[in-house]
Coordinates of C-alpha atoms and ligand atoms in Angstrom, one line a residue:
M16 CA 97.6 102.1 82.3
L17 CA 100.5 104.4 82.1
Y18 CA 101.0 106.9 79.2
Y19 CA 104.4 106.2 78.0
Y20 CA 104.3 106.8 74.3
K21 CA 103.4 110.5 74.2
S22 CA 106.8 112.0 73.1
I23 CA 107.7 109.3 70.6
L24 CA 108.4 110.0 66.9
A25 CA 107.0 107.4 64.4
M26 CA 108.9 104.3 63.3
E27 CA 111.8 104.5 65.8
T28 CA 113.2 101.1 66.8
V29 CA 113.3 99.7 70.4
L30 CA 115.7 96.7 70.7
V31 CA 115.1 94.3 73.6
T32 CA 117.9 92.1 74.5
G33 CA 116.8 88.9 76.3
G34 CA 113.6 89.4 74.4
F35 CA 112.4 85.8 74.8
G36 CA 112.9 85.4 78.5
L37 CA 110.5 86.0 81.4
V38 CA 110.5 89.8 81.2
G39 CA 111.0 90.0 77.4
N40 CA 107.9 87.8 76.9
A41 CA 105.9 90.2 79.1
I42 CA 106.9 93.2 77.0
Q43 CA 105.9 91.3 74.0
R44 CA 102.5 90.7 75.6
I45 CA 101.8 94.2 76.7
E46 CA 103.5 96.3 74.0
K47 CA 100.7 97.6 71.7
N48 CA 102.2 100.6 69.9
E49 CA 102.0 100.2 66.1
K50 CA 104.1 103.3 65.5
M51 CA 107.2 101.8 67.0
R52 CA 109.3 98.9 65.8
F53 CA 110.1 96.5 68.6
V54 CA 112.9 94.0 68.0
Y55 CA 113.3 91.1 70.3
I56 CA 116.7 89.4 70.5
S57 CA 117.4 85.8 71.5
S58 CA 120.9 84.3 72.2
S59 CA 120.5 82.0 69.2
E60 CA 120.4 85.2 67.0
F61 CA 123.2 87.0 68.7
D62 CA 125.6 85.8 71.5
L63 CA 126.1 89.0 73.4
C64 CA 129.1 87.5 75.2
D65 CA 130.8 88.1 71.9
M66 CA 131.6 91.8 71.1
D67 CA 131.6 91.1 67.3
A68 CA 128.1 89.6 67.5
T69 CA 126.9 92.5 69.6
K70 CA 128.2 95.1 67.0
K71 CA 126.5 93.1 64.3
M72 CA 123.2 93.3 66.2
F73 CA 123.5 97.0 66.5
D74 CA 124.5 97.3 62.8
K75 CA 121.5 95.1 61.7
Y76 CA 118.7 96.8 63.7
N77 CA 120.1 100.3 64.2
P78 CA 118.0 100.9 67.3
D79 CA 117.0 104.1 68.8
Y80 CA 116.3 102.7 72.2
V81 CA 117.5 99.7 74.0
I82 CA 116.0 97.7 76.9
H83 CA 118.8 95.5 78.1
L84 CA 117.4 92.3 79.8
A85 CA 119.8 89.7 78.6
A86 CA 121.7 88.1 81.4
C87 CA 122.8 84.8 82.9
V88 CA 119.9 84.6 85.5
G89 CA 118.9 82.0 88.1
G90 CA 117.7 81.4 91.6
L91 CA 119.7 80.9 94.8
F92 CA 121.0 77.5 93.9
K93 CA 122.2 78.5 90.5
N94 CA 123.8 81.5 92.0
M95 CA 125.6 79.4 94.6
T96 CA 126.9 76.6 92.2
R97 CA 127.6 78.5 88.9
K98 CA 129.5 81.5 90.2
I99 CA 131.9 81.7 87.3
D100 CA 129.1 81.8 84.8
M101 CA 127.2 84.4 86.8
F102 CA 130.3 86.6 86.9
E103 CA 132.0 86.2 83.5
K104 CA 128.9 85.9 81.3
N105 CA 127.2 88.8 82.9
I106 CA 130.3 91.0 82.8
Q107 CA 130.8 90.2 79.1
I108 CA 127.1 90.7 78.1
N109 CA 126.8 94.0 80.0
Y110 CA 130.1 95.4 78.8
N111 CA 129.4 94.7 75.2
V112 CA 125.8 96.0 75.3
V113 CA 126.6 99.2 77.2
K114 CA 129.6 100.0 75.1
C115 CA 127.7 99.5 71.9
C116 CA 124.8 101.7 73.2
H117 CA 127.4 104.5 73.6
D118 CA 129.3 103.9 70.4
F119 CA 126.1 103.6 68.3
H120 CA 124.7 106.8 69.8
I121 CA 121.6 105.2 71.3
K122 CA 119.0 107.8 72.5
K123 CA 118.3 105.9 75.7
L124 CA 119.3 102.7 77.4
V125 CA 117.3 101.1 80.2
A126 CA 119.4 98.4 81.8
C127 CA 118.3 95.8 84.5
L128 CA 119.9 95.4 87.8
S129 CA 118.2 93.5 90.8
T130 CA 117.4 94.1 94.4
C131 CA 119.5 91.1 95.3
I132 CA 122.7 93.0 94.5
F133 CA 122.4 95.4 97.5
P134 CA 124.6 95.0 100.6
D135 CA 123.8 92.1 102.8
K136 CA 124.3 93.9 106.1
T137 CA 122.3 97.1 105.8
T138 CA 119.3 99.0 107.1
Y139 CA 115.8 98.5 105.8
P140 CA 114.1 99.5 103.6
I141 CA 116.9 99.6 101.0
D142 CA 116.9 102.5 98.6
E143 CA 118.7 103.6 95.4
T144 CA 121.5 105.4 97.3
M145 CA 122.7 102.2 99.1
L146 CA 123.7 100.0 96.2
H147 CA 127.5 100.1 96.8
D148 CA 127.5 100.5 100.6
G149 CA 128.8 97.1 101.5
P150 CA 129.4 93.5 100.2
P151 CA 126.3 91.6 98.8
H152 CA 125.2 88.3 100.4
E153 CA 127.8 85.7 99.7
S154 CA 125.4 83.3 98.1
N155 CA 125.0 85.6 95.0
D156 CA 128.1 87.8 95.2
A157 CA 129.3 86.8 91.7
Y158 CA 126.0 87.9 90.0
A159 CA 125.8 90.9 92.2
Y160 CA 129.2 92.3 91.5
A161 CA 128.7 91.8 87.7
K162 CA 125.5 93.8 88.0
R163 CA 127.1 96.5 90.2
M164 CA 129.7 97.0 87.3
L165 CA 126.8 97.4 84.9
E166 CA 125.5 100.2 87.1
M167 CA 129.0 101.8 87.2
H168 CA 129.4 101.5 83.4
C169 CA 126.0 103.2 82.8
R170 CA 126.8 105.9 85.4
I171 CA 130.2 106.8 83.9
Y172 CA 128.6 107.2 80.4
R173 CA 125.9 109.3 81.9
E174 CA 128.1 111.6 84.0
N175 CA 131.1 111.9 81.6
F176 CA 129.4 111.8 78.2
G177 CA 125.8 112.8 78.9
D178 CA 124.3 109.4 77.7
N179 CA 120.7 108.8 78.8
F180 CA 121.5 105.4 80.4
V181 CA 119.2 104.5 83.3
C182 CA 119.3 101.4 85.5
V183 CA 116.1 99.9 86.9
I184 CA 116.3 97.7 90.0
P185 CA 113.5 95.1 90.0
T186 CA 112.7 93.0 93.0
N187 CA 112.0 89.2 92.5
I188 CA 110.1 88.8 89.2
Y189 CA 107.7 85.9 88.3
G190 CA 105.1 85.1 85.7
P191 CA 104.3 83.1 82.5
N192 CA 107.4 82.0 80.4
D193 CA 109.7 81.9 83.3
N194 CA 112.4 79.3 83.6
F195 CA 110.9 76.4 85.6
N196 CA 114.0 74.3 86.0
L197 CA 114.0 72.3 89.2
E198 CA 117.5 73.3 90.3
D199 CA 118.3 76.6 88.5
A200 CA 115.0 78.5 88.7
H201 CA 113.9 81.2 91.1
V202 CA 111.7 80.1 93.9
I203 CA 108.2 80.6 92.4
P204 CA 108.8 78.8 89.1
A205 CA 110.9 76.0 90.9
L206 CA 108.1 75.4 93.5
I207 CA 105.3 75.5 90.8
H208 CA 107.2 72.7 88.9
K209 CA 107.9 70.8 92.1
C210 CA 104.3 70.9 93.3
Y211 CA 103.1 69.8 89.8
L212 CA 105.4 66.7 90.0
A213 CA 104.5 66.0 93.6
K214 CA 100.9 66.0 92.9
E215 CA 101.3 63.7 89.8
A216 CA 103.4 61.2 91.9
D217 CA 101.3 61.6 95.0
I218 CA 104.4 62.5 97.2
D219 CA 105.3 65.3 99.5
F220 CA 105.8 68.8 98.1
V221 CA 109.3 69.6 99.3
V222 CA 110.2 73.3 99.8
R223 CA 113.9 74.1 100.3
G224 CA 115.1 75.9 103.5
S225 CA 113.0 77.0 106.5
G226 CA 110.4 79.0 104.6
T227 CA 110.9 82.0 106.8
P228 CA 112.9 84.3 104.4
L229 CA 110.9 87.3 103.1
R230 CA 110.6 88.6 99.5
Q231 CA 108.8 91.2 97.5
F232 CA 107.6 89.7 94.2
I233 CA 106.6 91.7 91.0
Y234 CA 104.4 90.1 88.3
S235 CA 106.3 90.2 84.9
D236 CA 103.5 92.2 83.1
D237 CA 103.6 94.9 85.8
L238 CA 107.3 95.2 85.4
A239 CA 107.0 95.3 81.6
H240 CA 104.6 98.4 81.9
L241 CA 107.1 100.1 84.3
L242 CA 110.0 99.4 82.1
L243 CA 108.3 101.0 79.0
Y244 CA 107.3 103.9 81.2
T245 CA 110.9 104.3 82.4
L246 CA 112.1 104.1 78.8
F247 CA 109.8 106.8 77.4
S248 CA 108.8 109.1 80.2
N249 CA 112.1 110.6 81.3
S250 CA 110.8 110.6 84.9
F251 CA 113.9 108.8 86.2
A252 CA 117.3 110.3 85.5
D253 CA 119.4 107.5 87.0
N254 CA 118.5 104.4 89.1
V255 CA 115.1 103.4 90.2
I256 CA 113.8 100.5 92.3
L257 CA 110.8 98.8 90.6
S258 CA 109.1 96.9 93.3
V259 CA 105.6 96.3 94.9
D260 CA 105.0 98.2 98.2
E261 CA 106.8 97.1 101.4
S262 CA 103.5 95.9 102.8
E263 CA 103.4 93.3 100.0
E264 CA 106.4 91.4 101.3
V265 CA 105.6 87.7 101.9
S266 CA 107.5 84.7 103.3
I267 CA 108.6 81.7 101.2
K268 CA 106.2 79.7 103.3
D269 CA 103.3 82.0 102.2
V270 CA 104.4 81.6 98.5
A271 CA 104.5 77.7 98.9
L272 CA 101.0 77.8 100.4
L273 CA 99.6 79.9 97.6
I274 CA 101.1 77.6 95.0
S275 CA 100.0 74.4 96.7
K276 CA 96.5 75.7 97.2
R277 CA 96.2 76.5 93.5
F278 CA 97.1 72.9 92.7
A279 CA 94.7 71.8 95.6
Y280 CA 97.7 70.0 97.2
D281 CA 98.3 72.1 100.3
N282 CA 98.2 69.2 102.8
R283 CA 101.5 67.8 101.7
I284 CA 104.0 70.6 102.2
V285 CA 107.4 69.7 103.9
F286 CA 110.3 72.2 104.6
D287 CA 113.7 70.6 104.0
K288 CA 116.0 72.7 106.3
A289 CA 119.1 70.9 104.9
F290 CA 118.9 73.5 102.1
D291 CA 120.1 77.1 102.3
D292 CA 117.8 80.0 103.1
G293 CA 119.9 82.6 101.3
Q294 CA 119.5 86.2 102.3
Y295 CA 116.8 86.6 105.0
K296 CA 115.3 89.6 103.4
K297 CA 116.0 92.5 101.1
T298 CA 113.1 94.8 101.7
A299 CA 113.2 97.5 99.2
S300 CA 111.5 101.0 99.2
N301 CA 109.7 102.0 96.0
E302 CA 109.3 105.5 97.3
R303 CA 111.0 107.1 94.2
L304 CA 108.7 105.1 91.9
R305 CA 105.6 106.0 93.9
Q306 CA 106.4 109.7 93.7
I307 CA 106.0 109.5 90.0
C308 CA 103.4 106.7 89.8
P309 CA 101.4 107.0 93.0
D310 CA 98.4 105.1 91.6
F311 CA 100.1 102.2 89.7
Q312 CA 98.1 99.1 90.7
F313 CA 100.3 96.0 91.1
L314 CA 98.8 92.6 90.5
S315 CA 98.3 90.8 93.9
I316 CA 100.6 87.8 94.6
D317 CA 97.6 85.6 94.9
E318 CA 96.3 86.4 91.4
G319 CA 99.7 86.4 89.9
I320 CA 100.5 83.0 91.3
Q321 CA 97.1 81.7 90.0
Y322 CA 97.8 82.9 86.5
T323 CA 101.4 81.5 86.6
V324 CA 100.3 78.1 87.9
D325 CA 97.5 78.0 85.3
W326 CA 99.9 79.0 82.5
F327 CA 102.5 76.3 83.5
I328 CA 99.8 73.6 83.5
E329 CA 98.5 74.7 80.1
N330 CA 102.0 75.1 78.6
Y331 CA 103.7 72.2 80.4
K332 CA 105.1 70.7 77.2
I333 CA 106.7 73.9 75.9
A334 CA 107.6 75.6 79.3
R335 CA 111.3 76.2 79.8
K336 CA 112.3 73.6 82.4
Ligands
NAP407 P1 115.4 85.1 81.7 O1 114.0 84.6 81.5 O2 116.5 84.1 82.0 O3 115.8 85.9 80.3 C1 117.1 86.4 80.1 C2 117.4 86.2 78.7 O4 118.8 86.5 78.5 C3 117.3 84.7 78.2 O5 116.1 84.6 77.6 C4 118.5 84.5 77.2 O6 118.1 84.4 75.9 C5 119.2 85.9 77.3 N1 120.6 85.6 77.3 C6 121.3 84.9 78.2 N2 122.6 84.9 77.8 C7 122.7 85.5 76.5 C8 123.7 85.7 75.6 N3 124.9 85.3 75.9 N4 123.4 86.4 74.5 C9 122.2 86.9 74.3 N5 121.2 86.7 75.1 C10 121.4 86.0 76.3 O7 115.6 86.2 82.7 P2 114.5 87.4 83.2 O8 114.0 86.9 84.5 O9 113.6 87.8 82.1 O10 115.5 88.6 83.5 C11 115.5 89.8 82.8 C12 116.5 90.7 83.5 O11 115.9 91.0 84.8 C13 117.9 90.2 83.8 O12 118.8 91.2 83.5 C14 117.8 89.8 85.2 O13 119.2 89.9 85.8 C15 116.9 90.8 85.8 N6 116.2 90.4 87.1 C16 115.6 89.2 87.1 C17 114.9 88.9 88.3 C18 114.0 87.7 88.4 O14 113.6 87.4 89.5 N7 113.9 86.9 87.4 C19 115.0 89.8 89.4 C20 115.6 90.9 89.3 C21 116.3 91.3 88.1 P3 117.7 82.9 75.2 O15 116.5 82.5 76.0 O16 117.4 83.3 73.9 O17 118.9 82.0 75.5
GDP408 P1 116.7 85.0 95.9 O1 115.4 85.8 96.1 O2 117.7 85.8 95.1 O3 117.3 84.4 97.1 O4 116.3 83.7 95.0 P2 115.2 82.6 94.8 O5 114.1 83.1 94.0 O6 116.0 81.4 94.4 O7 114.6 82.4 96.3 C1 115.3 81.7 97.3 C2 114.5 81.5 98.6 O8 113.5 80.5 98.3 C3 115.4 80.8 99.6 O9 115.0 81.1 100.9 C4 115.3 79.3 99.3 O10 115.6 78.5 100.4 C5 113.8 79.3 99.0 N1 113.3 78.1 98.2 C6 112.6 77.1 98.6 N2 112.5 76.1 97.6 C7 113.2 76.6 96.6 C8 113.5 76.0 95.3 O11 113.1 74.9 95.0 N3 114.3 76.8 94.5 C9 114.8 78.1 94.9 N4 115.5 78.7 94.0 N5 114.5 78.5 96.0 C10 113.8 77.8 96.9

């Protein structure tokens, strides 16, 4: 466990945008400090695409700290088919939230980027200095450029106004409360849902693409701990990659096998190569994180997938899908 509350005064407010999504729910699960007020925002309370609504949110809760998670998020196939939403909504949400964090004199903002916004043609491992070094992969360029502008916006306020605005760069995230939609979801939740349905119908478990692309995956509760640590520790002054070690990188085929084994349905996997593979890999270095948190123990992908499959089965009726 990391000690992330030591310098905090009593009864300050932390506002979490996107507070009921995958990562927001993980913060709700692990956050135990009774001296802080955590406020979790859903889009039904405030539409952050709307500047007036965003100002009302800041007026209402008067936050000291902001963890900005709200975003139009999705897997490869949503990124490819919904580019205008991925661009416009994310530009609007990020612009409104970051500007209000400055105008309302927030003590610290932690905003969320993603390792998928790095250049496509690059050297590996990717590190924090390489974010703007070339175009992102074309499959998710709309989302990536919107996120890159979030980084720019935070950097300008940090450099020109001294604002304590930090961007974290998580790798692929998964866990309970994810979006399990068959078309829009990221690969782990999409494949969990597909395997569940395949087993029920006694049909093949179809995995899109070749299965060869490589990814690093972080369990949502691990990311939640690291986000709170980033918010309260002042260890990171600007951007930091929050990822498992490079040695934990796995293929999509590995992931499909782990999921289907948990369902005891690993003899019916089929790869449909008519679908896109997306970016082959985006191997990220967590050296900056490891310098500060050398002993942080990440949950293994085997255990994380077991927990997530079990959560999905138990919560099938209420899961986002
Ligand atoms: P998520 O489960 O989709 O949660 C995002 C939340 O944003 C949603 O719950 C949604 O709230 C909220 N939101 C969307 N549009 C909004 C709007 N117009 N106004 C207010 N709220 C809005 O996503 P996540 O996976 O937790 O992602 C958290 C952050 O991590 C995002 O910034 C994402 O870009 C980043 N990230 C995610 C991954 C990944 O693999 N999932 C990887 C790297 C980085 P409602 O549910 O209330 O509508
Ligand atoms: P990415 O890591 O940003 O590319 O996004 P995803 O989490 O969507 O992972 C995409 C990778 O998983 C690609 O190689 C896809 O071909 C593969 N994949 C296999 N089946 C699926 C599926 O049902 N949904 C998604 N989103 N990806 C899948």
